mmCIF file of C-alpha atoms and ligand atoms in Angstrom:
data_model
loop_
_atom_site.group_PDB
_atom_site.id
_atom_site.type_symbol
_atom_site.label_atom_id
_atom_site.label_comp_id
_atom_site.label_asym_id
_atom_site.label_seq_id
_atom_site.Cartn_x
_atom_site.Cartn_y
_atom_site.Cartn_z
ATOM 1 C CA MET C 1 23.384 12.975 94.499
ATOM 2 C CA GLU C 2 22.784 9.736 96.350
ATOM 3 C CA PRO C 3 25.382 7.010 95.974
ATOM 4 C CA LEU C 4 24.450 5.056 92.882
ATOM 5 C CA PHE C 5 24.922 1.674 94.387
ATOM 6 C CA ALA C 6 25.249 0.708 98.023
ATOM 7 C CA PRO C 7 24.285 -2.950 98.107
ATOM 8 C CA TRP C 8 24.766 -3.323 101.846
ATOM 9 C CA ARG C 9 22.440 -0.491 102.682
ATOM 10 C CA MET C 10 19.519 -1.393 100.488
ATOM 11 C CA ALA C 11 16.228 -0.648 102.114
ATOM 12 C CA TRP C 12 13.078 -2.660 102.135
ATOM 13 C CA VAL C 13 10.326 -0.155 101.395
ATOM 14 C CA SER C 14 6.786 -1.446 101.381
ATOM 15 C CA GLN C 15 4.765 0.125 98.590
ATOM 16 C CA THR C 16 1.430 -0.913 100.023
ATOM 17 C CA ASP C 17 -0.628 0.696 102.749
ATOM 18 C CA GLU C 18 -1.247 -2.569 104.535
ATOM 19 C CA GLN C 19 -0.356 -2.430 108.172
ATOM 20 C CA PRO C 20 1.892 -5.142 109.533
ATOM 21 C CA THR C 21 0.149 -7.333 112.060
ATOM 22 C CA VAL C 22 1.476 -10.428 113.830
ATOM 23 C CA ASN C 23 4.547 -8.879 115.465
ATOM 24 C CA ASP C 24 4.844 -5.762 113.329
ATOM 25 C CA CYS C 25 7.445 -7.441 111.174
ATOM 26 C CA VAL C 26 6.980 -7.248 107.418
ATOM 27 C CA PHE C 27 9.207 -10.287 106.902
ATOM 28 C CA CYS C 28 6.916 -12.342 109.155
ATOM 29 C CA GLU C 29 3.815 -10.815 107.612
ATOM 30 C CA VAL C 30 4.715 -11.649 104.002
ATOM 31 C CA PRO C 31 4.839 -15.447 104.378
ATOM 32 C CA ALA C 32 1.795 -15.385 106.670
ATOM 33 C CA ALA C 33 -0.250 -13.483 104.090
ATOM 34 C CA ARG C 34 -0.493 -16.359 101.579
ATOM 35 C CA GLU C 35 -0.518 -13.804 98.745
ATOM 36 C CA ASP C 36 2.738 -14.823 97.180
ATOM 37 C CA ARG C 37 2.262 -13.223 93.803
ATOM 38 C CA GLU C 38 1.120 -9.911 95.282
ATOM 39 C CA ASN C 39 3.989 -9.942 97.761
ATOM 40 C CA ARG C 40 6.429 -11.274 95.157
ATOM 41 C CA VAL C 41 7.462 -14.341 97.076
ATOM 42 C CA LEU C 42 9.536 -16.377 94.638
ATOM 43 C CA LEU C 43 9.968 -19.617 96.528
ATOM 44 C CA ARG C 44 8.943 -21.119 99.835
ATOM 45 C CA GLY C 45 11.285 -23.687 101.314
ATOM 46 C CA GLU C 46 10.877 -25.725 104.477
ATOM 47 C CA ARG C 47 12.475 -23.177 106.771
ATOM 48 C CA ALA C 48 13.129 -20.133 104.630
ATOM 49 C CA TYR C 49 11.725 -18.299 101.634
ATOM 50 C CA VAL C 50 12.927 -16.175 98.726
ATOM 51 C CA LEU C 51 11.495 -12.712 98.173
ATOM 52 C CA LEU C 52 11.953 -10.226 95.320
ATOM 53 C CA ASN C 53 12.930 -6.866 96.802
ATOM 54 C CA ARG C 54 10.281 -4.226 96.095
ATOM 55 C CA SER C 55 12.753 -1.389 95.933
ATOM 56 C CA PRO C 56 15.806 -2.831 94.237
ATOM 57 C CA TYR C 57 18.823 -0.935 93.055
ATOM 58 C CA MET C 58 19.294 -3.685 90.544
ATOM 59 C CA THR C 59 16.835 -5.762 88.586
ATOM 60 C CA GLY C 60 16.515 -9.152 90.200
ATOM 61 C CA HIS C 61 17.562 -8.159 93.737
ATOM 62 C CA VAL C 62 16.234 -11.004 95.886
ATOM 63 C CA MET C 63 16.395 -11.780 99.587
ATOM 64 C CA ILE C 64 16.454 -15.102 101.430
ATOM 65 C CA LEU C 65 14.710 -15.047 104.789
ATOM 66 C CA PRO C 66 14.158 -17.670 107.472
ATOM 67 C CA TYR C 67 10.526 -17.926 108.583
ATOM 68 C CA GLU C 68 11.866 -17.662 112.098
ATOM 69 C CA HIS C 69 11.816 -14.109 113.425
ATOM 70 C CA THR C 70 15.351 -13.553 114.598
ATOM 71 C CA GLU C 71 18.145 -11.054 114.173
ATOM 72 C CA GLU C 72 20.832 -13.524 115.135
ATOM 73 C CA TYR C 73 22.286 -15.575 112.360
ATOM 74 C CA GLN C 74 24.594 -17.104 114.949
ATOM 75 C CA SER C 75 21.630 -18.639 116.766
ATOM 76 C CA LEU C 76 19.793 -20.078 113.759
ATOM 77 C CA PRO C 77 19.284 -23.846 113.891
ATOM 78 C CA ASP C 78 21.693 -25.798 111.681
ATOM 79 C CA GLU C 79 18.880 -26.985 109.429
ATOM 80 C CA THR C 80 17.810 -23.396 108.799
ATOM 81 C CA VAL C 81 21.377 -22.293 108.079
ATOM 82 C CA ARG C 82 21.681 -25.099 105.561
ATOM 83 C CA GLU C 83 18.479 -24.154 103.818
ATOM 84 C CA VAL C 84 19.299 -20.427 103.754
ATOM 85 C CA SER C 85 22.634 -21.346 102.175
ATOM 86 C CA HIS C 86 20.932 -23.738 99.790
ATOM 87 C CA LEU C 87 18.452 -21.060 98.731
ATOM 88 C CA GLN C 88 21.308 -18.624 98.107
ATOM 89 C CA GLN C 89 22.739 -21.125 95.663
ATOM 90 C CA ARG C 90 19.336 -21.686 94.069
ATOM 91 C CA SER C 91 18.831 -17.950 93.764
ATOM 92 C CA LEU C 92 22.161 -17.523 91.996
ATOM 93 C CA ARG C 93 21.219 -20.240 89.551
ATOM 94 C CA ALA C 94 17.739 -18.854 88.914
ATOM 95 C CA LEU C 95 19.116 -15.337 88.421
ATOM 96 C CA GLU C 96 21.751 -16.633 86.028
ATOM 97 C CA ALA C 97 19.102 -18.422 84.006
ATOM 98 C CA ALA C 98 16.639 -15.534 83.983
ATOM 99 C CA LEU C 99 18.820 -12.441 83.756
ATOM 100 C CA SER C 100 22.346 -13.506 82.702
ATOM 101 C CA PRO C 101 24.200 -11.190 85.089
ATOM 102 C CA ASP C 102 27.998 -10.842 84.989
ATOM 103 C CA GLY C 103 28.404 -11.111 88.767
ATOM 104 C CA PHE C 104 26.672 -10.932 92.139
ATOM 105 C CA ASN C 105 26.771 -9.359 95.568
ATOM 106 C CA VAL C 106 25.687 -11.754 98.313
ATOM 107 C CA GLY C 107 25.563 -10.791 101.949
ATOM 108 C CA MET C 108 23.855 -9.760 105.151
ATOM 109 C CA ASN C 109 23.565 -6.586 107.160
ATOM 110 C CA LEU C 110 23.173 -7.657 110.773
ATOM 111 C CA GLY C 111 21.821 -5.086 113.199
ATOM 112 C CA THR C 112 21.140 -1.417 112.588
ATOM 113 C CA ALA C 113 24.843 -0.699 113.062
ATOM 114 C CA GLY C 114 25.449 -3.163 110.235
ATOM 115 C CA GLY C 115 23.105 -1.247 107.978
ATOM 116 C CA ALA C 116 20.014 -3.460 108.164
ATOM 117 C CA SER C 117 16.784 -1.652 107.329
ATOM 118 C CA VAL C 118 14.690 -4.355 108.996
ATOM 119 C CA ALA C 119 17.158 -5.238 111.705
ATOM 120 C CA ASP C 120 15.192 -7.718 113.785
ATOM 121 C CA HIS C 121 14.493 -10.252 111.027
ATOM 122 C CA LEU C 122 17.661 -11.259 109.284
ATOM 123 C CA HIS C 123 17.809 -11.581 105.509
ATOM 124 C CA VAL C 124 20.459 -12.394 102.937
ATOM 125 C CA HIS C 125 20.693 -10.110 99.924
ATOM 126 C CA VAL C 126 21.485 -11.608 96.538
ATOM 127 C CA VAL C 127 22.045 -8.840 94.005
ATOM 128 C CA PRO C 128 22.878 -9.538 90.370
ATOM 129 C CA ARG C 129 25.449 -7.216 88.810
ATOM 130 C CA TRP C 130 26.357 -6.376 85.259
ATOM 131 C CA ASP C 131 29.660 -5.117 83.952
ATOM 132 C CA ASP C 132 28.042 -1.851 82.911
ATOM 133 C CA ASP C 133 25.363 -1.548 85.608
ATOM 134 C CA VAL C 134 26.849 1.551 87.222
ATOM 135 C CA SER C 135 26.649 3.448 83.975
ATOM 136 C CA PHE C 136 23.124 2.132 83.561
ATOM 137 C CA MET C 137 22.154 3.582 86.922
ATOM 138 C CA GLN C 138 23.768 6.897 86.054
ATOM 139 C CA MET C 139 21.711 6.962 82.914
ATOM 140 C CA THR C 140 18.369 6.225 84.529
ATOM 141 C CA GLY C 141 19.075 8.146 87.712
ATOM 142 C CA GLU C 142 16.117 6.752 89.604
ATOM 143 C CA THR C 143 15.058 3.318 90.725
ATOM 144 C CA SER C 144 11.520 3.842 89.459
ATOM 145 C CA VAL C 145 12.397 2.440 86.057
ATOM 146 C CA ILE C 146 13.369 -0.825 87.679
ATOM 147 C CA VAL C 147 10.386 -0.829 90.014
ATOM 148 C CA GLU C 148 8.014 -0.590 87.071
ATOM 149 C CA ALA C 149 9.532 -3.768 85.684
ATOM 150 C CA LEU C 150 9.110 -5.702 88.941
ATOM 151 C CA ASP C 151 6.156 -7.728 87.757
ATOM 152 C CA GLU C 152 7.978 -8.836 84.645
ATOM 153 C CA THR C 153 11.083 -9.685 86.661
ATOM 154 C CA TYR C 154 8.951 -11.620 89.135
ATOM 155 C CA GLU C 155 7.415 -13.748 86.393
ATOM 156 C CA ARG C 156 10.791 -14.483 84.810
ATOM 157 C CA LEU C 157 12.289 -15.493 88.139
ATOM 158 C CA ARG C 158 9.291 -17.599 89.151
ATOM 159 C CA THR C 159 9.772 -19.554 85.957
ATOM 160 C CA ALA C 160 13.517 -19.853 86.513
ATOM 161 C CA PHE C 161 13.057 -21.136 90.072
ATOM 162 C CA ALA C 162 10.403 -23.599 88.925
ATOM 163 C CA ASP C 163 12.788 -24.935 86.276
ATOM 164 C CA LEU C 164 15.542 -25.699 88.804
ATOM 165 C CA ASP C 165 15.964 -29.326 89.728
ATOM 166 C CA GLY C 166 15.316 -30.542 93.214
ATOM 167 C CA VAL C 167 13.491 -27.556 94.627
ATOM 168 C CA ARG C 168 10.962 -28.579 97.214
ATOM 169 C CA GLU C 169 8.374 -25.883 97.272
ATOM 170 C CA ARG C 170 5.905 -25.720 100.094
ATOM 171 C CA THR C 171 2.434 -24.314 100.006
ATOM 172 C CA PRO C 172 1.727 -21.231 102.118
ATOM 173 C CA GLU C 173 -0.393 -23.416 104.388
ATOM 174 C CA ALA C 174 2.417 -25.905 104.966
ATOM 175 C CA ALA C 175 4.871 -23.106 105.648
ATOM 176 C CA LEU C 176 2.578 -21.764 108.316
ATOM 177 C CA GLU C 177 2.717 -25.094 110.096
ATOM 178 C CA VAL C 178 6.467 -24.618 110.380
ATOM 179 C CA ASP C 179 5.868 -21.169 111.860
ATOM 180 C CA ALA C 180 3.431 -22.544 114.389
ATOM 181 C CA SER C 181 5.854 -25.175 115.621
ATOM 182 C CA ALA C 182 8.816 -22.803 115.854
HETATM 183 ZN ZN1 LIG F 1 9.934 -11.235 111.498
#
């Protein structure tokens, strides 16, 4: 039996047949696609965006990603680091409002040796946890139950993010301008 919960080894698994273009990076392709609902983009910031993981181990597993294609957190511009951190905080608040978890895992896998499934575009995992979530996973056994609820989770989180104060959301077009100037 697979480990029930390994938050630092969670994979991004695309469930669509679309082929990545641009630079063959799904995390660059998603914000470029302008299909936020289809791709389950929750929030676009100035320099980073929030994405609902398509193959979560837990309901509400989100990721924060800079638009910039880089594997090196240590080389991110200060402004991007600030916004990634800011979006982590926003994500915690939105998840609290939408899903009432009992705790969280927050963190990064950097490099394949660090367990990253998409190693060349860094991303921060924010995973809500519940006191009894391990027993829940033992009961369901598979992640498919959660995957089927992704659309509902997406809608709840979209609403929760929209209700947060002070979130500056950018349009897909405006976000692309940031990409172009990077
Ligand atoms: Zn990328």
